[in-house]
PDB file of C-alpha atoms in Angstrom:
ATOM      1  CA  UNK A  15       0.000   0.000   0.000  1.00  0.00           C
ATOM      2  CA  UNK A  16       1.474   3.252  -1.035  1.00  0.00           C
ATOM      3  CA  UNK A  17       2.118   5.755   1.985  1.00  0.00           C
ATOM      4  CA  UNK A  18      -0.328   8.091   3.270  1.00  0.00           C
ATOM      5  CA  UNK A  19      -0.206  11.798   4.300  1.00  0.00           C
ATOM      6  CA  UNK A  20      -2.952  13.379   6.443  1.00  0.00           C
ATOM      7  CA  UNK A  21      -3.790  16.772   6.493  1.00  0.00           C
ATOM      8  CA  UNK A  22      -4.676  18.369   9.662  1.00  0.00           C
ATOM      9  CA  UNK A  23      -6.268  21.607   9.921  1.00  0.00           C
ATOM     10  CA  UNK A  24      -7.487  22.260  13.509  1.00  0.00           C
ATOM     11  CA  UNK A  25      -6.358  20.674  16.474  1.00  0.00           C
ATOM     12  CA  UNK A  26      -9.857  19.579  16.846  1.00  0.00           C
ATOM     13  CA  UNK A  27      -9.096  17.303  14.011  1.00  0.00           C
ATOM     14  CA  UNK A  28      -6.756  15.312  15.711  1.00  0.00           C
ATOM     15  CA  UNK A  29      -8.865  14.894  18.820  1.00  0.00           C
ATOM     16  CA  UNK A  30     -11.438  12.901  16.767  1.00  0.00           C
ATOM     17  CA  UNK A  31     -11.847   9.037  17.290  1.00  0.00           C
ATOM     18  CA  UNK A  32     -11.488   8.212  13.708  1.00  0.00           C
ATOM     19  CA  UNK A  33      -8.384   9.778  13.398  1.00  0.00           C
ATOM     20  CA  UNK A  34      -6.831   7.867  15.675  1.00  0.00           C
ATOM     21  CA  UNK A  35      -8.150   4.906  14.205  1.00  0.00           C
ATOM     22  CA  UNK A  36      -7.394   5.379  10.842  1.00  0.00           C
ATOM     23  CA  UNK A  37      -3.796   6.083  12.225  1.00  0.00           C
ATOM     24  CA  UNK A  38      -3.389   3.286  14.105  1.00  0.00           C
ATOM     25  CA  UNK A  39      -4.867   1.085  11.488  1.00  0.00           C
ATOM     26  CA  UNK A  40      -2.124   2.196   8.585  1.00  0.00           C
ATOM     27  CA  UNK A  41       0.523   2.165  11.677  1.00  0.00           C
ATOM     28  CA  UNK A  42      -0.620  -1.225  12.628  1.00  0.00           C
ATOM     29  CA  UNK A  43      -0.009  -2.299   9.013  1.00  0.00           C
ATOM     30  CA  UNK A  44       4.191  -0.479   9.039  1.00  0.00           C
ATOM     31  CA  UNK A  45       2.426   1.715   6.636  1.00  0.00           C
ATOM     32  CA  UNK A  46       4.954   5.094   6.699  1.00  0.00           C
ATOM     33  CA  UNK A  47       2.621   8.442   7.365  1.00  0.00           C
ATOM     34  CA  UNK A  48       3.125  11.801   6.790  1.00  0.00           C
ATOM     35  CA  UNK A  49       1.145  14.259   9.085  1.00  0.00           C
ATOM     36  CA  UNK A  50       0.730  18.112   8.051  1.00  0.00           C
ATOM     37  CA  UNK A  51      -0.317  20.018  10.961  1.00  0.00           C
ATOM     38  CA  UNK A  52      -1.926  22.951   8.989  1.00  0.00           C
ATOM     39  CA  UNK A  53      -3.722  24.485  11.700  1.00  0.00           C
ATOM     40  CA  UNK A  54      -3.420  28.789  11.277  1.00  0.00           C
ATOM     41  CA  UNK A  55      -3.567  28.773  15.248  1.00  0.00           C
ATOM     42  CA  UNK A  56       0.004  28.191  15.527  1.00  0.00           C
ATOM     43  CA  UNK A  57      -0.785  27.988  19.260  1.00  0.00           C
ATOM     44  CA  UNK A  58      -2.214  24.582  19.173  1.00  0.00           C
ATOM     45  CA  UNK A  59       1.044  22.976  17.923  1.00  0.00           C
ATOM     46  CA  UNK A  60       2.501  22.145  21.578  1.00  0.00           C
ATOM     47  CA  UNK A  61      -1.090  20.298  22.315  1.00  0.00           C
ATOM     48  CA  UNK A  62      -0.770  18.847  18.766  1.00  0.00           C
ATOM     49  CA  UNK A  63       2.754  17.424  19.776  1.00  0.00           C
ATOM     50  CA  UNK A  64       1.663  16.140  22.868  1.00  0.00           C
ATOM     51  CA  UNK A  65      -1.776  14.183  21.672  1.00  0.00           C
ATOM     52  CA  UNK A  66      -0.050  13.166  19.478  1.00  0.00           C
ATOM     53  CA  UNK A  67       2.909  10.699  21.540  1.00  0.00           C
ATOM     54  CA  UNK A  68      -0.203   9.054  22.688  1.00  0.00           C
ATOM     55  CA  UNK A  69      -1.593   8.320  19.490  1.00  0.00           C
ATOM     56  CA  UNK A  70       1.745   6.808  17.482  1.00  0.00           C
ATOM     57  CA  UNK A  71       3.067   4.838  20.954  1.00  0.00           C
ATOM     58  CA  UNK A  72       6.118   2.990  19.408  1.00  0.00           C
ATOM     59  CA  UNK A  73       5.592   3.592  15.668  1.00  0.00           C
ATOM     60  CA  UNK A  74       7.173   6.987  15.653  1.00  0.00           C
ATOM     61  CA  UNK A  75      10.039   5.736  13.494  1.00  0.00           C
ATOM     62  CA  UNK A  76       7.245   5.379  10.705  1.00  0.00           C
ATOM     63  CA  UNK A  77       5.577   8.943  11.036  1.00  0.00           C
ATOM     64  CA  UNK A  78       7.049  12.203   9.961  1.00  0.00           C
ATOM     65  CA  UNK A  79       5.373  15.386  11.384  1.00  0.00           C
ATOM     66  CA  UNK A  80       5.430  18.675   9.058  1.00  0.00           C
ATOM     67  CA  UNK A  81       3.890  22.263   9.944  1.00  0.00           C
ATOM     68  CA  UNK A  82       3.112  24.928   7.680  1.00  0.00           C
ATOM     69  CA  UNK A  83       6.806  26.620   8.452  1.00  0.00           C
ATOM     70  CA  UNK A  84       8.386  23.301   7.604  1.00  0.00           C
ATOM     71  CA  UNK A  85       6.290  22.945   3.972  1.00  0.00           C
ATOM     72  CA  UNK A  86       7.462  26.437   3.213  1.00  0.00           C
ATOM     73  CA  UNK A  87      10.859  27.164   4.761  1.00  0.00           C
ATOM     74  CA  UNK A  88      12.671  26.876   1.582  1.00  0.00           C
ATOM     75  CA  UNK A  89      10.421  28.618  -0.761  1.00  0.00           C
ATOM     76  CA  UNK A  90      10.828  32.682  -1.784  1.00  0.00           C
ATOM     77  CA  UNK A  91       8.780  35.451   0.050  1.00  0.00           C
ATOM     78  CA  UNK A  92       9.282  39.093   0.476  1.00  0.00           C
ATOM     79  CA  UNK A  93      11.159  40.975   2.749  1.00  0.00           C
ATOM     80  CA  UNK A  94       9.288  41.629   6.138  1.00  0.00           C
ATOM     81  CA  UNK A  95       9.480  45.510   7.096  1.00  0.00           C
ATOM     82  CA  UNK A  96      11.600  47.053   9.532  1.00  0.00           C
ATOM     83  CA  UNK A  97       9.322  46.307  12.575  1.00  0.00           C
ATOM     84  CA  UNK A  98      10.012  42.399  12.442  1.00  0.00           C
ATOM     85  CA  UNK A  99      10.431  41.352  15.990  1.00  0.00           C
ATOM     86  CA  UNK A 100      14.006  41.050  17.765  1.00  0.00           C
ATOM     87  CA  UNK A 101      14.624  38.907  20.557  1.00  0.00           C
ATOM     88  CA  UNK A 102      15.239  41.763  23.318  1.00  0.00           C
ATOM     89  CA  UNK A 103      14.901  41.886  26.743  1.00  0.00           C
ATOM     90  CA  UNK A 104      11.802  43.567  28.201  1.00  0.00           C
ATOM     91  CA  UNK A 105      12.276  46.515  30.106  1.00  0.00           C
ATOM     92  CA  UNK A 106      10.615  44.981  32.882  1.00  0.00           C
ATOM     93  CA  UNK A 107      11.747  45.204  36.859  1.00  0.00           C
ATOM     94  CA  UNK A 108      10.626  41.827  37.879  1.00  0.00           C
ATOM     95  CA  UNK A 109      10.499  38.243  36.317  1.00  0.00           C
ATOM     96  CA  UNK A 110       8.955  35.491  37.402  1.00  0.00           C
ATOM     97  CA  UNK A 111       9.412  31.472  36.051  1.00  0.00           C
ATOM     98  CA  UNK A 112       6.606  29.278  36.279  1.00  0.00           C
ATOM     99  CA  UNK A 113       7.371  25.608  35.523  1.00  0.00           C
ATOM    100  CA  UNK A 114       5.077  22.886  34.007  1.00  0.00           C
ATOM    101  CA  UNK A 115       5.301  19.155  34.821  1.00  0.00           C
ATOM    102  CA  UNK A 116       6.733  18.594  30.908  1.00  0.00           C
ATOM    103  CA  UNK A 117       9.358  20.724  31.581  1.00  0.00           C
ATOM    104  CA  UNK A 118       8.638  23.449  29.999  1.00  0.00           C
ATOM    105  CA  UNK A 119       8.521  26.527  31.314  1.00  0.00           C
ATOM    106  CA  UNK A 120       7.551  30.452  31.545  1.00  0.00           C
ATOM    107  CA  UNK A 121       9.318  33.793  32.457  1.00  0.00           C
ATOM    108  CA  UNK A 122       7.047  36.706  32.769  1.00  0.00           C
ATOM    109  CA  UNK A 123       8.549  40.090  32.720  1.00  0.00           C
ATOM    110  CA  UNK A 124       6.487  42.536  34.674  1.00  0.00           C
ATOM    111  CA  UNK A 125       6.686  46.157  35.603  1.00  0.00           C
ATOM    112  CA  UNK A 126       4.753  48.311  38.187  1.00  0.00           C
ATOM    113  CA  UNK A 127       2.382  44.562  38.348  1.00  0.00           C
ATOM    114  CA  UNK A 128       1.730  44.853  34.372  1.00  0.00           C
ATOM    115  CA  UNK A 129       2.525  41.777  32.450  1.00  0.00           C
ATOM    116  CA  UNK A 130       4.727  43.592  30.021  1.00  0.00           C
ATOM    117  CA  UNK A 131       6.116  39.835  27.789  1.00  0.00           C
ATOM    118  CA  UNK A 132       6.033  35.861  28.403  1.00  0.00           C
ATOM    119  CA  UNK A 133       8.655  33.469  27.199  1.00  0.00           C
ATOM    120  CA  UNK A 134       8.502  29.933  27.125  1.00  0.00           C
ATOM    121  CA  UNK A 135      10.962  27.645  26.694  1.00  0.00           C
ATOM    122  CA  UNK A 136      11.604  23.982  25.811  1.00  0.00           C
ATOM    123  CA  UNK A 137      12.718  21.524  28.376  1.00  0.00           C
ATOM    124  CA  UNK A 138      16.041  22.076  26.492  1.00  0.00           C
ATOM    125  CA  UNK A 139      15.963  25.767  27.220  1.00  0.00           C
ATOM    126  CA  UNK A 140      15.105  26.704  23.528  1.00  0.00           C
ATOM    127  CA  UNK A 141      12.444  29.565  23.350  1.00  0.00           C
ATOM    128  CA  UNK A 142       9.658  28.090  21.777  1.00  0.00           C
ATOM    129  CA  UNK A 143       7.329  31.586  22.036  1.00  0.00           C
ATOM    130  CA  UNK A 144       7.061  34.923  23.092  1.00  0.00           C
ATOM    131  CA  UNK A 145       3.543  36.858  23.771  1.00  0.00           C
ATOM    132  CA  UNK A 146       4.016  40.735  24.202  1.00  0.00           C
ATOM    133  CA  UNK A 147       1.060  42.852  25.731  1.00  0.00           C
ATOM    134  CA  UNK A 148       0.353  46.329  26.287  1.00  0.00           C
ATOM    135  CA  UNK A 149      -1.750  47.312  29.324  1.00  0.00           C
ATOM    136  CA  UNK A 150      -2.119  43.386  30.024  1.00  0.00           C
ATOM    137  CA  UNK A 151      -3.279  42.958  26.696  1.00  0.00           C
ATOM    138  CA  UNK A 152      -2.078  40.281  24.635  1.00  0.00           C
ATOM    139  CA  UNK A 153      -1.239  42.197  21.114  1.00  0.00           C
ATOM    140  CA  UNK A 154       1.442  39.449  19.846  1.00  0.00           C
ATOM    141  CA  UNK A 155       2.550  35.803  19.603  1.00  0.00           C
ATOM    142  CA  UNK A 156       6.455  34.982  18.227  1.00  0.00           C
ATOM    143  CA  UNK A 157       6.491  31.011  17.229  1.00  0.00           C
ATOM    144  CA  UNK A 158      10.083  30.404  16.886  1.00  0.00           C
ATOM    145  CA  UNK A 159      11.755  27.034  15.959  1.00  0.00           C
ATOM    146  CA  UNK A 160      15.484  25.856  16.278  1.00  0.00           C
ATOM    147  CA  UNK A 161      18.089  28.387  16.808  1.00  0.00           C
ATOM    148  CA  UNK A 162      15.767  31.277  17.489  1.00  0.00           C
ATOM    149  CA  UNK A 163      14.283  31.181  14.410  1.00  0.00           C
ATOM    150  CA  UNK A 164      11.219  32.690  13.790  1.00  0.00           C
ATOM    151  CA  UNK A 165       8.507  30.988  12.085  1.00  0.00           C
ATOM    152  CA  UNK A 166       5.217  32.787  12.029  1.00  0.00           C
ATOM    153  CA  UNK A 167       4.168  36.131  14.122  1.00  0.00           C
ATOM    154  CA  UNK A 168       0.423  36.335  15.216  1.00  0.00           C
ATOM    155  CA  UNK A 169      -0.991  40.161  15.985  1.00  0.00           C
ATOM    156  CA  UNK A 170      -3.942  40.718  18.085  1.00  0.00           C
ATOM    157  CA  UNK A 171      -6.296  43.313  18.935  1.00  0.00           C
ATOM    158  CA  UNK A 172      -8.648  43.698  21.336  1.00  0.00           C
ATOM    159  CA  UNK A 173     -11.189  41.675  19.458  1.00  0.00           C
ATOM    160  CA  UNK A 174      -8.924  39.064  19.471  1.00  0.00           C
ATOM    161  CA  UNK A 175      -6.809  37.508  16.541  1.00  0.00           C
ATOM    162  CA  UNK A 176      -6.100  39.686  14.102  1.00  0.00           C
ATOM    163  CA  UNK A 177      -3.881  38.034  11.594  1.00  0.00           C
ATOM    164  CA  UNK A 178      -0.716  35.607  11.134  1.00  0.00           C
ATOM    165  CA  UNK A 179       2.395  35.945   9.452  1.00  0.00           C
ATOM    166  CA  UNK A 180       4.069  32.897   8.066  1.00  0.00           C
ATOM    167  CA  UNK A 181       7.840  33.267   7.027  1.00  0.00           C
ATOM    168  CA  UNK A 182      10.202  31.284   5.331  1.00  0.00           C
ATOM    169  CA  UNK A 183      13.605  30.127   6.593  1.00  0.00           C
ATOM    170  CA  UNK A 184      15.590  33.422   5.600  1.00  0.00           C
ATOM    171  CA  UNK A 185      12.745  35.301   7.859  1.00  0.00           C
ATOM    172  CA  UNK A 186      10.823  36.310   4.843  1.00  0.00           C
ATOM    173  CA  UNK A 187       6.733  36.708   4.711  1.00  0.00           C
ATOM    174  CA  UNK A 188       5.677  33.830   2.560  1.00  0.00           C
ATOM    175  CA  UNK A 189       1.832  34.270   3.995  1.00  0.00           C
ATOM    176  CA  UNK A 190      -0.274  36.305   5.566  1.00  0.00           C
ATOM    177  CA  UNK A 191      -3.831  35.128   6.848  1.00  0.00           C
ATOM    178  CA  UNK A 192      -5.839  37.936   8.287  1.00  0.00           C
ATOM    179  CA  UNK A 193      -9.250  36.977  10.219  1.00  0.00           C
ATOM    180  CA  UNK A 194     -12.533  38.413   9.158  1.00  0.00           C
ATOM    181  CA  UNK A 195     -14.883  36.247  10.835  1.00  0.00           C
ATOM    182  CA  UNK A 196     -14.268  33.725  13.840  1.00  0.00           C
ATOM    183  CA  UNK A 197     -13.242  30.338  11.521  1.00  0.00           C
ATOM    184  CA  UNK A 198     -12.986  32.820   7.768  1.00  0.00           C
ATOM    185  CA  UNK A 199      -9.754  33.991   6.451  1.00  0.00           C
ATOM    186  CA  UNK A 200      -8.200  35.876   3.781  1.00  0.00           C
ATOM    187  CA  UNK A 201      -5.219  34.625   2.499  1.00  0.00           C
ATOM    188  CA  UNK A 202      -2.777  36.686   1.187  1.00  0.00           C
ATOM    189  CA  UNK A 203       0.052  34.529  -1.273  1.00  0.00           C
ATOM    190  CA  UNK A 204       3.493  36.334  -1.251  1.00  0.00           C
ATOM    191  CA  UNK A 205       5.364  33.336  -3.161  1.00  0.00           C
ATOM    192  CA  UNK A 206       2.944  32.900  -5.960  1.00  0.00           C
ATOM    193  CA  UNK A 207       1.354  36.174  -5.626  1.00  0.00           C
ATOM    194  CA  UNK A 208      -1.561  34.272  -7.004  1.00  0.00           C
ATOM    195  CA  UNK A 209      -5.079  35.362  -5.586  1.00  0.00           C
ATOM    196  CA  UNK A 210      -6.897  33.034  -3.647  1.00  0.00           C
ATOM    197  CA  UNK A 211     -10.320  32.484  -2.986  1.00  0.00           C
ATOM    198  CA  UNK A 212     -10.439  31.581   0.759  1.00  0.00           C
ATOM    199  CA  UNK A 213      -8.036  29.033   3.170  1.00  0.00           C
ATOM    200  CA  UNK A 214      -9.401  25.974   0.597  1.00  0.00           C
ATOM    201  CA  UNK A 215      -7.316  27.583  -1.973  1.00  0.00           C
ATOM    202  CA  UNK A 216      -4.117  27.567   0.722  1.00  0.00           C
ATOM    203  CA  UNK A 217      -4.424  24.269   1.652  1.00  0.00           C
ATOM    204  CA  UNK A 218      -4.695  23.371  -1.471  1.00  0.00           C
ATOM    205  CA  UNK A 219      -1.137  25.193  -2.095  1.00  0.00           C
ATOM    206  CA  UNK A 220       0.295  22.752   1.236  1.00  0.00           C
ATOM    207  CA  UNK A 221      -0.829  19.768  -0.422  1.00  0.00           C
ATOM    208  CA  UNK A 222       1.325  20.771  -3.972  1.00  0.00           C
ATOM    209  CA  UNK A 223       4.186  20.773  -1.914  1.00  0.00           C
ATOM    210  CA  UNK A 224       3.981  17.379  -0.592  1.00  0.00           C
ATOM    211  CA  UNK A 225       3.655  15.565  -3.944  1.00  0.00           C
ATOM    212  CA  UNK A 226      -0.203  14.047  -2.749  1.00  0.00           C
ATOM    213  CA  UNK A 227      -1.270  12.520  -6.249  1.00  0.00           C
ATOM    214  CA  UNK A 228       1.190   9.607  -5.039  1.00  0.00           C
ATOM    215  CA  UNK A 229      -0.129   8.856  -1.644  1.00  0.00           C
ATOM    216  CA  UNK A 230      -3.122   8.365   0.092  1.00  0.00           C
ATOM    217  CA  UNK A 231      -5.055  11.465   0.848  1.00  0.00           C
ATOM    218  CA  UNK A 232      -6.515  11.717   4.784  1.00  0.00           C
ATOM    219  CA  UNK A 233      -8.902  14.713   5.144  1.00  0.00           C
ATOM    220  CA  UNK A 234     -11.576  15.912   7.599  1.00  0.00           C
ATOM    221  CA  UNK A 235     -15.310  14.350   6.291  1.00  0.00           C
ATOM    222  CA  UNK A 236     -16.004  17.802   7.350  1.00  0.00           C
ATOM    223  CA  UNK A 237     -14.217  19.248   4.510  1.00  0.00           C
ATOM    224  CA  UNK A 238     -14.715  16.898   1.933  1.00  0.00           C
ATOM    225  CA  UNK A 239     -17.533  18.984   0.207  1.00  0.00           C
ATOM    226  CA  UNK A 240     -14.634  21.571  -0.497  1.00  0.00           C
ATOM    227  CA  UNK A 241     -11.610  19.156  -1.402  1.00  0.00           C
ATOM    228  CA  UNK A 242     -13.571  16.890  -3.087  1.00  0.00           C
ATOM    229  CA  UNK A 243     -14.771  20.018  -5.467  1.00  0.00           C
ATOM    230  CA  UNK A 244     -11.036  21.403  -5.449  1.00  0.00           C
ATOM    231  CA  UNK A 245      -9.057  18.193  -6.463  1.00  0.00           C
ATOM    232  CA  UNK A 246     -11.439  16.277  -8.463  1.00  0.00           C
ATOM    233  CA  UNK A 247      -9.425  13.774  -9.747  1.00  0.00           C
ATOM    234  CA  UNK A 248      -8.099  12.729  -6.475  1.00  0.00           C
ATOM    235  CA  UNK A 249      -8.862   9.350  -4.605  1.00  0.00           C
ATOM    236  CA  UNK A 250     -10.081  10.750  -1.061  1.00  0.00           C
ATOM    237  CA  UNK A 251      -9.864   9.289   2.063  1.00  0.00           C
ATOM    238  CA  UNK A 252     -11.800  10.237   5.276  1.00  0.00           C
ATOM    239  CA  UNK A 253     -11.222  10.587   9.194  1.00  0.00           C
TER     240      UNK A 253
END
């Protein structure tokens, strides 16, 4: 049977029973996976990570995890303006750490009792993110990857998300989704510079980088409406 690749859009895809079932059924069978953790909340990949150790037990030499920063690291963007974030220390006259039982951990930087920045870290010590806020408001999230490196930017106001920047491995914008209703997005392409017609379109544009004609296709029934009508020469599979 010829290898499979899921594609995972919300964290709330993962958490459903017949994803883990089809997973452990093609695991089961030393059937090699590919998961693409596509989710635009680039929050949800330390849950993602976590779920899912439980789900693959000892077949992790047969599953290889990707996230949207992975698919496009290596592909050209534009340059980002001058107000990219640096790491820098907050100006802040107290910290405090706040450990978690998987070893990660938090500094907060506060000043006068305002929560000025957070940090976490790794168990390794490796900054994983950093959320800035202004009058104890969050206004940004930093994802960074190995060495520092940073790997999409969230901005928020005080509606909530606002939008996400995805860059590429040279720390140019390769992306931009900006919210306009609670689940909707517009999608802005800066490698193509082709216009798209909604976050179908995008994922669409993650699945051409991961050569899907030759493997089988996992998807969300949820979505099948929409992929089925975008790829309609593909063989579909649902969890």
């Amino acid at each position: 049977m010829e290898p499979a690749v899921f594609l995972i859009t919300a964290l709330a895809d993962v958490k459903k029973e017949s994803f883990g079932t089809r997973l452990q059924t093609l695991l089961d069978q030393q059937i090699p996976v590919r998961l693409i953790f596509a989710s635009l909340d680039f929050g949800e990949r330390e849950a993602f990570d976590r779920l899912l150790k439980t789900l693959i037990g000892n077949h992790q030499p047969n599953v290889k995890v990707a996230n949207l920063y992975d698919i496009f690291s290596t592909v050209s963007g534009v340059t980002m303006s001058t107000d990219t974030p640096t790491i820098t220390e907050p100006n802040a006259d107290r910290q405090q750490r706040v450990s978690h039982s998987d070893g990660t951990y938090d500094v907060q930087y506060l000043q006068n009792e305002y929560l000025l920045a957070t940090r976490r870290y790794f168990a390794n010590d490796q900054l994983a993110e950093q959320q800035t806020y202004q009058d104890n408001q969050l206004i940004q999230r930093v994802f960074y990857g190995a060495n520092a490196q940073i790997q999409a930017i969230s901005n928020f106001n005080a509606d909530g998300l606002k939008e996400t920047l995805l860059l590429n491995g040279r720390g140019e914008l390769v992306y931009r989704f900006v919210r306009e209703q609670q689940t909707v997005y517009k999608v802005m392409d800066y490698v193509n510079f082709t216009p798209l017609s909604g976050v179908y379109d995008f994922y669409r544009q993650v699945l051409d980088q991961v050569n899907y004609q030759d493997q089988r296709l996992y998807i969300n029934v949820d979505h099948n409406v929409a992929f089925s009508a975008m790829l309609p020469d593909q063989l579909i599979f649902n969890y």
